[in-house]
Amino acid sequence: MKDTALISIEIGKACNLAKIHTRCPSADVDRYGNLDTSKPISTTQIIDLVVHAYKEMGFTGKVAFHYYNEPLLFADRVNFVIDEVRKIHPEAKFFLNTNGNYIRDNLDLVKKFNQITLSNYDNEDWTWLKEELGPDIWLWVWDIFTLDPRKSNFSGGPDNRMCKRPYKEIIIDFYGNAHLCCMDWKGNIKLGNVHQDKFEDIVEKFIDIRKKVSSDPMSDDAPDLCKVCRLKSTNPNV
């Protein structure tokens, strides 16, 4: 886990912009594909998983609460998890990926994060936030106006270029299913579910596949989905 920049756990599945951003999988009727959606991940499971990753699995990166959701819609739960994890592991670091719509209502919580990426869909001036947060919190305001086409990302022929996106993140969705990266939003690459599988076993599968997709060129036995992905990344950092 020491080479993984981010553990991202979908702490709630709603996003206030889901129906507006039709390119985003958030409101797609097939969002979870054929994955098990019978049981949401519990707050206790999230805390235990994060603490275990830090203390027992060599993880030194950041923890996030997004997938295709807006984390600050679930501010109370996020706040509780951060506080409980830091009681046990004070060095824990947290990353917030947000559309910014709920920052003003949750400024005290926002200040608990070490790194923030803000998708500035409304072209708002966020200078005040940079001043409010101070120099110790890394803030990147992303002036984004057009979402990438990830819902149609896997069309076309083979593309065996390497991809280092799995070094950025391992994702656990709202129902406990693990994902190789945010592109595989239907979970076609089966890694396991934290309700049935040990996190160590999930990570072992994850790292094995990560090696295959990050070789140059991509390994012949890498997942077929990765071979036709059009949004590969050569940057392993968050």
PDB file of C-alpha atoms in Angstrom:
ATOM      1  CA  MET A   1       0.000   0.000   0.000  1.00  0.00           C
ATOM      2  CA  LYS A   2       2.964   2.351   0.393  1.00  0.00           C
ATOM      3  CA  ASP A   3       2.903   3.154  -3.332  1.00  0.00           C
ATOM      4  CA  THR A   4      -0.815   4.009  -3.374  1.00  0.00           C
ATOM      5  CA  ALA A   5      -1.509   7.729  -3.103  1.00  0.00           C
ATOM      6  CA  LEU A   6      -5.154   7.527  -2.113  1.00  0.00           C
ATOM      7  CA  ILE A   7      -7.743   5.286  -0.515  1.00  0.00           C
ATOM      8  CA  SER A   8     -11.076   6.700  -1.637  1.00  0.00           C
ATOM      9  CA  ILE A   9     -14.217   5.468   0.099  1.00  0.00           C
ATOM     10  CA  GLU A  10     -17.624   6.515  -1.218  1.00  0.00           C
ATOM     11  CA  ILE A  11     -19.150   7.685   2.045  1.00  0.00           C
ATOM     12  CA  GLY A  12     -22.525   8.449   0.439  1.00  0.00           C
ATOM     13  CA  LYS A  13     -23.680   7.917  -3.115  1.00  0.00           C
ATOM     14  CA  ALA A  14     -25.561  11.157  -3.883  1.00  0.00           C
ATOM     15  CA  CYS A  15     -24.322  14.198  -5.794  1.00  0.00           C
ATOM     16  CA  ASN A  16     -26.304  17.413  -6.098  1.00  0.00           C
ATOM     17  CA  LEU A  17     -25.129  17.874  -9.704  1.00  0.00           C
ATOM     18  CA  ALA A  18     -25.743  14.304 -10.875  1.00  0.00           C
ATOM     19  CA  LYS A  19     -28.772  15.051 -13.046  1.00  0.00           C
ATOM     20  CA  ILE A  20     -27.111  18.122 -14.561  1.00  0.00           C
ATOM     21  CA  HIS A  21     -23.835  16.403 -15.445  1.00  0.00           C
ATOM     22  CA  THR A  22     -25.151  13.738 -17.792  1.00  0.00           C
ATOM     23  CA  ARG A  23     -21.610  12.710 -18.780  1.00  0.00           C
ATOM     24  CA  CYS A  24     -20.899  11.651 -15.197  1.00  0.00           C
ATOM     25  CA  PRO A  25     -21.835   8.082 -14.161  1.00  0.00           C
ATOM     26  CA  SER A  26     -23.298   9.340 -10.866  1.00  0.00           C
ATOM     27  CA  ALA A  27     -26.953   9.162 -11.921  1.00  0.00           C
ATOM     28  CA  ASP A  28     -26.565   6.396 -14.492  1.00  0.00           C
ATOM     29  CA  VAL A  29     -29.065   3.583 -13.994  1.00  0.00           C
ATOM     30  CA  ASP A  30     -26.226   1.087 -14.503  1.00  0.00           C
ATOM     31  CA  ARG A  31     -23.794   2.873 -12.216  1.00  0.00           C
ATOM     32  CA  TYR A  32     -22.865  -0.220 -10.210  1.00  0.00           C
ATOM     33  CA  GLY A  33     -23.131  -2.693 -13.087  1.00  0.00           C
ATOM     34  CA  ASN A  34     -23.585  -6.218 -11.745  1.00  0.00           C
ATOM     35  CA  LEU A  35     -21.913  -5.499  -8.413  1.00  0.00           C
ATOM     36  CA  ASP A  36     -23.447  -6.385  -5.070  1.00  0.00           C
ATOM     37  CA  THR A  37     -25.481  -3.401  -3.865  1.00  0.00           C
ATOM     38  CA  SER A  38     -27.301  -5.141  -1.031  1.00  0.00           C
ATOM     39  CA  LYS A  39     -25.403  -3.615   1.888  1.00  0.00           C
ATOM     40  CA  PRO A  40     -23.820  -0.157   2.301  1.00  0.00           C
ATOM     41  CA  ILE A  41     -20.443   0.125   3.973  1.00  0.00           C
ATOM     42  CA  SER A  42     -20.808   1.134   7.614  1.00  0.00           C
ATOM     43  CA  THR A  43     -19.077   3.990   9.383  1.00  0.00           C
ATOM     44  CA  THR A  44     -17.324   1.506  11.667  1.00  0.00           C
ATOM     45  CA  GLN A  45     -16.037  -0.432   8.658  1.00  0.00           C
ATOM     46  CA  ILE A  46     -14.657   2.737   7.105  1.00  0.00           C
ATOM     47  CA  ILE A  47     -12.801   3.717  10.265  1.00  0.00           C
ATOM     48  CA  ASP A  48     -11.435   0.205  10.835  1.00  0.00           C
ATOM     49  CA  LEU A  49     -10.316  -0.141   7.203  1.00  0.00           C
ATOM     50  CA  VAL A  50      -8.494   3.191   7.192  1.00  0.00           C
ATOM     51  CA  VAL A  51      -6.759   2.611  10.525  1.00  0.00           C
ATOM     52  CA  HIS A  52      -5.758  -0.910   9.462  1.00  0.00           C
ATOM     53  CA  ALA A  53      -4.306   0.392   6.196  1.00  0.00           C
ATOM     54  CA  TYR A  54      -2.188   2.944   8.035  1.00  0.00           C
ATOM     55  CA  LYS A  55      -1.068   0.794  10.939  1.00  0.00           C
ATOM     56  CA  GLU A  56      -0.773  -2.678   9.399  1.00  0.00           C
ATOM     57  CA  MET A  57      -0.421  -2.325   5.626  1.00  0.00           C
ATOM     58  CA  GLY A  58       2.211   0.381   5.176  1.00  0.00           C
ATOM     59  CA  PHE A  59      -0.189   2.968   3.752  1.00  0.00           C
ATOM     60  CA  THR A  60       1.166   6.521   4.013  1.00  0.00           C
ATOM     61  CA  GLY A  61      -1.099   8.350   1.578  1.00  0.00           C
ATOM     62  CA  LYS A  62      -4.343  10.270   1.964  1.00  0.00           C
ATOM     63  CA  VAL A  63      -7.908   9.145   2.572  1.00  0.00           C
ATOM     64  CA  ALA A  64     -10.791  10.552   0.533  1.00  0.00           C
ATOM     65  CA  PHE A  65     -14.557  10.163   0.644  1.00  0.00           C
ATOM     66  CA  HIS A  66     -15.518  10.580  -3.001  1.00  0.00           C
ATOM     67  CA  TYR A  67     -16.220   8.368  -5.960  1.00  0.00           C
ATOM     68  CA  TYR A  68     -19.147   9.680  -8.019  1.00  0.00           C
ATOM     69  CA  ASN A  69     -20.658  11.568  -5.112  1.00  0.00           C
ATOM     70  CA  GLU A  70     -20.327  14.936  -3.365  1.00  0.00           C
ATOM     71  CA  PRO A  71     -18.671  14.221   0.005  1.00  0.00           C
ATOM     72  CA  LEU A  72     -19.889  17.371   1.733  1.00  0.00           C
ATOM     73  CA  LEU A  73     -23.490  16.202   1.363  1.00  0.00           C
ATOM     74  CA  PHE A  74     -22.477  13.772   4.112  1.00  0.00           C
ATOM     75  CA  ALA A  75     -20.553  16.262   6.230  1.00  0.00           C
ATOM     76  CA  ASP A  76     -21.521  14.833   9.631  1.00  0.00           C
ATOM     77  CA  ARG A  77     -20.388  11.343   8.699  1.00  0.00           C
ATOM     78  CA  VAL A  78     -17.155  12.620   7.128  1.00  0.00           C
ATOM     79  CA  ASN A  79     -16.413  14.729  10.191  1.00  0.00           C
ATOM     80  CA  PHE A  80     -16.971  11.782  12.526  1.00  0.00           C
ATOM     81  CA  VAL A  81     -14.704   9.473  10.515  1.00  0.00           C
ATOM     82  CA  ILE A  82     -11.865  12.021  10.370  1.00  0.00           C
ATOM     83  CA  ASP A  83     -12.023  12.661  14.114  1.00  0.00           C
ATOM     84  CA  GLU A  84     -12.192   8.972  15.035  1.00  0.00           C
ATOM     85  CA  VAL A  85      -9.341   7.973  12.717  1.00  0.00           C
ATOM     86  CA  ARG A  86      -7.110  10.740  14.038  1.00  0.00           C
ATOM     87  CA  LYS A  87      -7.789   9.681  17.619  1.00  0.00           C
ATOM     88  CA  ILE A  88      -6.150   6.360  16.758  1.00  0.00           C
ATOM     89  CA  HIS A  89      -3.702   7.517  14.082  1.00  0.00           C
ATOM     90  CA  PRO A  90      -3.014  11.262  14.474  1.00  0.00           C
ATOM     91  CA  GLU A  91      -0.815  11.304  11.356  1.00  0.00           C
ATOM     92  CA  ALA A  92      -3.721  10.382   9.062  1.00  0.00           C
ATOM     93  CA  LYS A  93      -4.102  12.688   6.062  1.00  0.00           C
ATOM     94  CA  PHE A  94      -7.315  13.477   4.242  1.00  0.00           C
ATOM     95  CA  PHE A  95      -8.174  14.621   0.731  1.00  0.00           C
ATOM     96  CA  LEU A  96     -11.370  16.424  -0.322  1.00  0.00           C
ATOM     97  CA  ASN A  97     -12.635  16.403  -3.892  1.00  0.00           C
ATOM     98  CA  THR A  98     -15.675  18.689  -4.044  1.00  0.00           C
ATOM     99  CA  ASN A  99     -17.801  20.793  -6.353  1.00  0.00           C
ATOM    100  CA  GLY A 100     -17.664  23.561  -3.746  1.00  0.00           C
ATOM    101  CA  ASN A 101     -21.402  24.029  -3.309  1.00  0.00           C
ATOM    102  CA  TYR A 102     -21.334  23.186   0.400  1.00  0.00           C
ATOM    103  CA  ILE A 103     -17.994  24.624   1.464  1.00  0.00           C
ATOM    104  CA  ARG A 104     -19.402  27.730   3.121  1.00  0.00           C
ATOM    105  CA  ASP A 105     -21.713  25.645   5.309  1.00  0.00           C
ATOM    106  CA  ASN A 106     -18.890  23.298   6.350  1.00  0.00           C
ATOM    107  CA  LEU A 107     -15.804  25.471   6.592  1.00  0.00           C
ATOM    108  CA  ASP A 108     -14.644  24.032   9.929  1.00  0.00           C
ATOM    109  CA  LEU A 109     -14.780  20.538   8.449  1.00  0.00           C
ATOM    110  CA  VAL A 110     -13.035  21.610   5.243  1.00  0.00           C
ATOM    111  CA  LYS A 111     -10.115  22.896   7.323  1.00  0.00           C
ATOM    112  CA  LYS A 112      -9.505  19.365   8.610  1.00  0.00           C
ATOM    113  CA  PHE A 113      -8.378  18.224   5.157  1.00  0.00           C
ATOM    114  CA  ASN A 114      -4.737  18.281   4.057  1.00  0.00           C
ATOM    115  CA  GLN A 115      -5.500  18.601   0.356  1.00  0.00           C
ATOM    116  CA  ILE A 116      -8.527  19.916  -1.526  1.00  0.00           C
ATOM    117  CA  THR A 117      -9.436  19.802  -5.187  1.00  0.00           C
ATOM    118  CA  LEU A 118     -12.363  22.022  -6.080  1.00  0.00           C
ATOM    119  CA  SER A 119     -14.122  21.578  -9.409  1.00  0.00           C
ATOM    120  CA  ASN A 120     -15.065  25.139 -10.260  1.00  0.00           C
ATOM    121  CA  TYR A 121     -18.032  24.471 -12.566  1.00  0.00           C
ATOM    122  CA  ASP A 122     -19.496  27.946 -11.968  1.00  0.00           C
ATOM    123  CA  ASN A 123     -16.262  29.873 -12.571  1.00  0.00           C
ATOM    124  CA  GLU A 124     -16.438  31.358  -9.080  1.00  0.00           C
ATOM    125  CA  ASP A 125     -13.670  33.405  -7.463  1.00  0.00           C
ATOM    126  CA  TRP A 126     -12.296  31.267  -4.626  1.00  0.00           C
ATOM    127  CA  THR A 127      -9.557  33.642  -3.504  1.00  0.00           C
ATOM    128  CA  TRP A 128     -11.312  34.039  -0.169  1.00  0.00           C
ATOM    129  CA  LEU A 129     -11.089  30.304   0.471  1.00  0.00           C
ATOM    130  CA  LYS A 130      -7.350  30.194  -0.171  1.00  0.00           C
ATOM    131  CA  GLU A 131      -6.925  32.989   2.355  1.00  0.00           C
ATOM    132  CA  GLU A 132      -9.237  31.266   4.853  1.00  0.00           C
ATOM    133  CA  LEU A 133      -7.443  27.928   4.635  1.00  0.00           C
ATOM    134  CA  GLY A 134      -3.933  29.324   4.910  1.00  0.00           C
ATOM    135  CA  PRO A 135      -0.668  27.866   3.611  1.00  0.00           C
ATOM    136  CA  ASP A 136      -0.878  24.480   5.366  1.00  0.00           C
ATOM    137  CA  ILE A 137      -3.798  23.196   3.273  1.00  0.00           C
ATOM    138  CA  TRP A 138      -3.081  22.472  -0.385  1.00  0.00           C
ATOM    139  CA  LEU A 139      -5.930  23.828  -2.515  1.00  0.00           C
ATOM    140  CA  TRP A 140      -6.299  23.353  -6.252  1.00  0.00           C
ATOM    141  CA  VAL A 141      -9.204  25.126  -7.927  1.00  0.00           C
ATOM    142  CA  TRP A 142      -9.927  23.314 -11.162  1.00  0.00           C
ATOM    143  CA  ASP A 143     -11.671  25.555 -13.671  1.00  0.00           C
ATOM    144  CA  ILE A 144     -13.590  22.808 -15.423  1.00  0.00           C
ATOM    145  CA  PHE A 145     -16.445  23.406 -17.810  1.00  0.00           C
ATOM    146  CA  THR A 146     -16.680  20.147 -19.780  1.00  0.00           C
ATOM    147  CA  LEU A 147     -16.566  16.711 -18.163  1.00  0.00           C
ATOM    148  CA  ASP A 148     -14.487  13.976 -19.775  1.00  0.00           C
ATOM    149  CA  PRO A 149     -16.356  11.269 -21.740  1.00  0.00           C
ATOM    150  CA  ARG A 150     -15.824   8.399 -19.337  1.00  0.00           C
ATOM    151  CA  LYS A 151     -19.288   6.924 -19.939  1.00  0.00           C
ATOM    152  CA  SER A 152     -18.186   6.143 -23.504  1.00  0.00           C
ATOM    153  CA  ASN A 153     -14.563   5.669 -22.594  1.00  0.00           C
ATOM    154  CA  PHE A 154     -14.191   2.020 -23.577  1.00  0.00           C
ATOM    155  CA  SER A 155     -15.208   2.209 -27.229  1.00  0.00           C
ATOM    156  CA  GLY A 156     -12.680   1.626 -29.969  1.00  0.00           C
ATOM    157  CA  GLY A 157      -9.827  -0.763 -30.598  1.00  0.00           C
ATOM    158  CA  PRO A 158      -6.930  -1.931 -28.417  1.00  0.00           C
ATOM    159  CA  ASP A 159      -4.650   0.632 -26.838  1.00  0.00           C
ATOM    160  CA  ASN A 160      -1.739  -1.024 -25.021  1.00  0.00           C
ATOM    161  CA  ARG A 161      -0.162   2.095 -23.603  1.00  0.00           C
ATOM    162  CA  MET A 162       0.672   1.748 -19.936  1.00  0.00           C
ATOM    163  CA  CYS A 163      -1.515   3.351 -17.277  1.00  0.00           C
ATOM    164  CA  LYS A 164      -0.447   4.460 -13.814  1.00  0.00           C
ATOM    165  CA  ARG A 165      -3.863   5.561 -12.613  1.00  0.00           C
ATOM    166  CA  PRO A 166      -4.087   2.685 -10.081  1.00  0.00           C
ATOM    167  CA  TYR A 167      -1.116   4.240  -8.298  1.00  0.00           C
ATOM    168  CA  LYS A 168      -3.336   7.251  -7.632  1.00  0.00           C
ATOM    169  CA  GLU A 169      -6.172   5.433  -5.951  1.00  0.00           C
ATOM    170  CA  ILE A 170      -7.898   2.333  -4.786  1.00  0.00           C
ATOM    171  CA  ILE A 171     -11.641   2.873  -4.501  1.00  0.00           C
ATOM    172  CA  ILE A 172     -14.237   1.320  -2.224  1.00  0.00           C
ATOM    173  CA  ASP A 173     -17.727   2.242  -3.352  1.00  0.00           C
ATOM    174  CA  PHE A 174     -20.789   2.873  -1.184  1.00  0.00           C
ATOM    175  CA  TYR A 175     -21.604  -0.838  -1.126  1.00  0.00           C
ATOM    176  CA  GLY A 176     -18.107  -2.029  -0.245  1.00  0.00           C
ATOM    177  CA  ASN A 177     -17.014  -3.047  -3.749  1.00  0.00           C
ATOM    178  CA  ALA A 178     -13.381  -2.339  -4.650  1.00  0.00           C
ATOM    179  CA  HIS A 179     -12.502  -0.665  -7.962  1.00  0.00           C
ATOM    180  CA  LEU A 180      -9.165  -0.560  -9.769  1.00  0.00           C
ATOM    181  CA  CYS A 181      -9.757   3.093 -10.603  1.00  0.00           C
ATOM    182  CA  CYS A 182     -12.564   5.589 -11.145  1.00  0.00           C
ATOM    183  CA  MET A 183     -12.830   4.667 -14.829  1.00  0.00           C
ATOM    184  CA  ASP A 184     -14.107   1.173 -14.030  1.00  0.00           C
ATOM    185  CA  TRP A 185     -17.288   2.558 -12.485  1.00  0.00           C
ATOM    186  CA  LYS A 186     -19.301  -0.595 -13.225  1.00  0.00           C
ATOM    187  CA  GLY A 187     -16.703  -2.735 -11.472  1.00  0.00           C
ATOM    188  CA  ASN A 188     -16.018  -5.035 -14.420  1.00  0.00           C
ATOM    189  CA  ILE A 189     -12.578  -5.805 -12.957  1.00  0.00           C
ATOM    190  CA  LYS A 190     -13.458  -7.888  -9.919  1.00  0.00           C
ATOM    191  CA  LEU A 191     -11.359  -7.133  -6.853  1.00  0.00           C
ATOM    192  CA  GLY A 192     -13.749  -8.112  -4.093  1.00  0.00           C
ATOM    193  CA  ASN A 193     -16.078  -6.576  -1.539  1.00  0.00           C
ATOM    194  CA  VAL A 194     -15.129  -5.602   2.015  1.00  0.00           C
ATOM    195  CA  HIS A 195     -18.278  -7.285   3.361  1.00  0.00           C
ATOM    196  CA  GLN A 196     -17.043 -10.700   2.194  1.00  0.00           C
ATOM    197  CA  ASP A 197     -13.298 -10.319   1.567  1.00  0.00           C
ATOM    198  CA  LYS A 198     -10.324  -9.319   3.669  1.00  0.00           C
ATOM    199  CA  PHE A 199      -8.915  -5.954   2.671  1.00  0.00           C
ATOM    200  CA  GLU A 200      -5.468  -7.571   2.377  1.00  0.00           C
ATOM    201  CA  ASP A 201      -6.809  -9.968  -0.265  1.00  0.00           C
ATOM    202  CA  ILE A 202      -8.448  -7.124  -2.170  1.00  0.00           C
ATOM    203  CA  VAL A 203      -5.218  -5.127  -2.120  1.00  0.00           C
ATOM    204  CA  GLU A 204      -3.190  -8.155  -3.246  1.00  0.00           C
ATOM    205  CA  LYS A 205      -5.400  -8.495  -6.357  1.00  0.00           C
ATOM    206  CA  PHE A 206      -5.274  -4.738  -6.881  1.00  0.00           C
ATOM    207  CA  ILE A 207      -1.461  -4.608  -6.797  1.00  0.00           C
ATOM    208  CA  ASP A 208      -1.138  -7.621  -9.093  1.00  0.00           C
ATOM    209  CA  ILE A 209      -3.354  -5.979 -11.731  1.00  0.00           C
ATOM    210  CA  ARG A 210      -1.676  -2.620 -11.197  1.00  0.00           C
ATOM    211  CA  LYS A 211       1.675  -4.151 -12.162  1.00  0.00           C
ATOM    212  CA  LYS A 212       0.167  -5.510 -15.362  1.00  0.00           C
ATOM    213  CA  VAL A 213      -1.442  -2.260 -16.493  1.00  0.00           C
ATOM    214  CA  SER A 214       1.516  -0.050 -15.565  1.00  0.00           C
ATOM    215  CA  SER A 215       4.120  -2.013 -17.535  1.00  0.00           C
ATOM    216  CA  ASP A 216       5.247  -0.374 -20.773  1.00  0.00           C
ATOM    217  CA  PRO A 217       3.616  -1.534 -22.952  1.00  0.00           C
ATOM    218  CA  MET A 218       0.692  -2.901 -20.976  1.00  0.00           C
ATOM    219  CA  SER A 219       1.026  -6.599 -20.171  1.00  0.00           C
ATOM    220  CA  ASP A 220      -0.788  -9.056 -22.446  1.00  0.00           C
ATOM    221  CA  ASP A 221      -2.672 -10.421 -19.441  1.00  0.00           C
ATOM    222  CA  ALA A 222      -3.825  -7.009 -18.234  1.00  0.00           C
ATOM    223  CA  PRO A 223      -7.634  -6.655 -18.039  1.00  0.00           C
ATOM    224  CA  ASP A 224      -9.301  -6.254 -21.432  1.00  0.00           C
ATOM    225  CA  LEU A 225     -11.097  -3.168 -20.131  1.00  0.00           C
ATOM    226  CA  CYS A 226      -7.803  -1.412 -19.455  1.00  0.00           C
ATOM    227  CA  LYS A 227      -6.576  -2.194 -22.958  1.00  0.00           C
ATOM    228  CA  VAL A 228      -9.411  -0.229 -24.549  1.00  0.00           C
ATOM    229  CA  CYS A 229      -9.515   2.641 -22.042  1.00  0.00           C
ATOM    230  CA  ARG A 230      -9.122   6.056 -23.684  1.00  0.00           C
ATOM    231  CA  LEU A 231      -8.392   7.972 -20.500  1.00  0.00           C
ATOM    232  CA  LYS A 232      -5.150   6.408 -19.349  1.00  0.00           C
ATOM    233  CA  SER A 233      -2.899   8.350 -17.003  1.00  0.00           C
ATOM    234  CA  THR A 234       0.891   8.463 -16.837  1.00  0.00           C
ATOM    235  CA  ASN A 235       0.840  10.544 -13.652  1.00  0.00           C
ATOM    236  CA  PRO A 236       0.769   8.387 -10.487  1.00  0.00           C
ATOM    237  CA  ASN A 237       0.088  11.327  -8.160  1.00  0.00           C
ATOM    238  CA  VAL A 238      -3.194  12.708  -6.884  1.00  0.00           C
TER     239      VAL A 238
END
